[in-house]
Amino acid sequence: MKMKAAVMYEPRKPMVVEVVELDPPKAGEVLVKMSATGICHSDLHFFAGDVPTPVPVILGHEGAGVVQDVGAGVSSVKKGDKVVLSFFPSCGVCRFCLGGQPMLCDVGSASPLGTMPDGTRRVHRVQDGSDINNFSMISTFAEYTVAPEFSVIKVDAQAPLEKLCLLGCGFTTGFGSVTNAIHIRPGDTVTCIGCGGVGLSAIQGAALSGASKIIAVDVHESKLALAKKFGATHAVLSRGDVRADVKEIRAITDGLGSDYALELVGGAHMDTTAAIGYRAIRKGGTLCLVGIGATSIKALPIDPLSMVMLNKTVKGVFYGQAQVKGDIPRYYELYKAGKINLDDMVSKEMRLEDINAGFEAVIRGDEVVRQVIRFS
Ligand code: CU
């Protein structure tokens, strides 16, 4: 079938919104008509070339839509079901999925190759039939997508997909990193570095977990103001000076440092943001690295002496260590109960045709948390 999609032919060059050909779903796959997709900061890492991906490619990995058709053998969803798309495929049968770590799935690990699980692609250029690469096996910057059955999670028929699309990546990554990967006791202190979509979600998780002090750190005043709305108790305007930022965080935590810190930015300056987080935690504290760092960063400035002598823990946390099949419906229940706020995370809605302007806004960084593309 023909559909419109935003194709990236080269990093840093505007994406081309054009008509492409989409194959029908094969066995174990699902055709989804997209309702909404967020423009996530991680898309920017690939758009900017900080993290390479094969081109041409249709980016987009934070989406939700309605099932239109299913391939042979699909049993968990049917035509008409509302679904959230998980950005990291988890097959459900490899040793990692079975061991309770679907974010380490062997099939998911192959998703950067730009293909579906069987090694082939579903989208082609109409001009010459050549393949366009998949992204995260879901490529949501398009009117339709064909995804593996295990990448779609059925949600309630009443669910507002233009909000729930955030559960496919950003919200789950941030909220899960705080509620799955660490164990905040009521009264603990938490530093959240970066107040974009992932950061605000982490802040919500820290607030729900009973943290006494939630210190938001960002380079933009506007993001810090928003962070307070989501539960941050203190704000530190970072000037990229590790020493100065850490001094402020320590002053807020009675000179001790916080129990936990989370690096929620990634990108080309992750060495700086991670250093702030490492030095901001108290002795015995834990730093979670959540942001996707640029491949240009080969090492982090963390001195081994203090790590051992102060018994500090640094851990990588991918996709909020989420069990998406269970966590995403659970988050929807929290949303319905008014315990998490997705509505205010969406700062702007737009059409697919406006995608390049949307990316420019993400690059500027200070105007928007999440822009959501809506499809009619
Ligand atoms: Cu994302």
mmCIF file with all atom_site columns, C-alpha atoms in Angstrom, residues 18 30 52 199 230-231 255 265 333:
data_model
loop_
_atom_site.group_PDB
_atom_site.id
_atom_site.type_symbol
_atom_site.label_atom_id
_atom_site.label_alt_id
_atom_site.label_comp_id
_atom_site.label_asym_id
_atom_site.label_entity_id
_atom_site.label_seq_id
_atom_site.pdbx_PDB_ins_code
_atom_site.Cartn_x
_atom_site.Cartn_y
_atom_site.Cartn_z
_atom_site.occupancy
_atom_site.B_iso_or_equiv
_atom_site.pdbx_formal_charge
_atom_site.auth_seq_id
_atom_site.auth_comp_id
_atom_site.auth_asym_id
_atom_site.auth_atom_id
_atom_site.pdbx_PDB_model_num
ATOM 1 C CA . GLU A 1 18  ? 6.955  11.587 0.533  1.00 0.00 ? 18  GLU A CA 1
ATOM 2 C CA . VAL A 1 30  ? 0.934  -6.270 12.626 1.00 0.00 ? 30  VAL A CA 1
ATOM 3 C CA . PRO A 1 52  ? 24.787 6.121  13.333 1.00 0.00 ? 52  PRO A CA 1
ATOM 4 C CA . GLY A 1 199 ? 13.675 13.848 32.823 1.00 0.00 ? 199 GLY A CA 1
ATOM 5 C CA . PHE A 1 230 ? 5.991  17.757 37.837 1.00 0.00 ? 230 PHE A CA 1
ATOM 6 C CA . GLY A 1 231 ? 7.275  17.414 41.379 1.00 0.00 ? 231 GLY A CA 1
ATOM 7 C CA . GLY A 1 255 ? 26.514 19.139 52.146 1.00 0.00 ? 255 GLY A CA 1
ATOM 8 C CA . VAL A 1 265 ? 20.310 13.822 28.712 1.00 0.00 ? 265 VAL A CA 1
ATOM 9 C CA . GLU A 1 333 ? -3.962 3.107  35.021 1.00 0.00 ? 333 GLU A CA 1
#
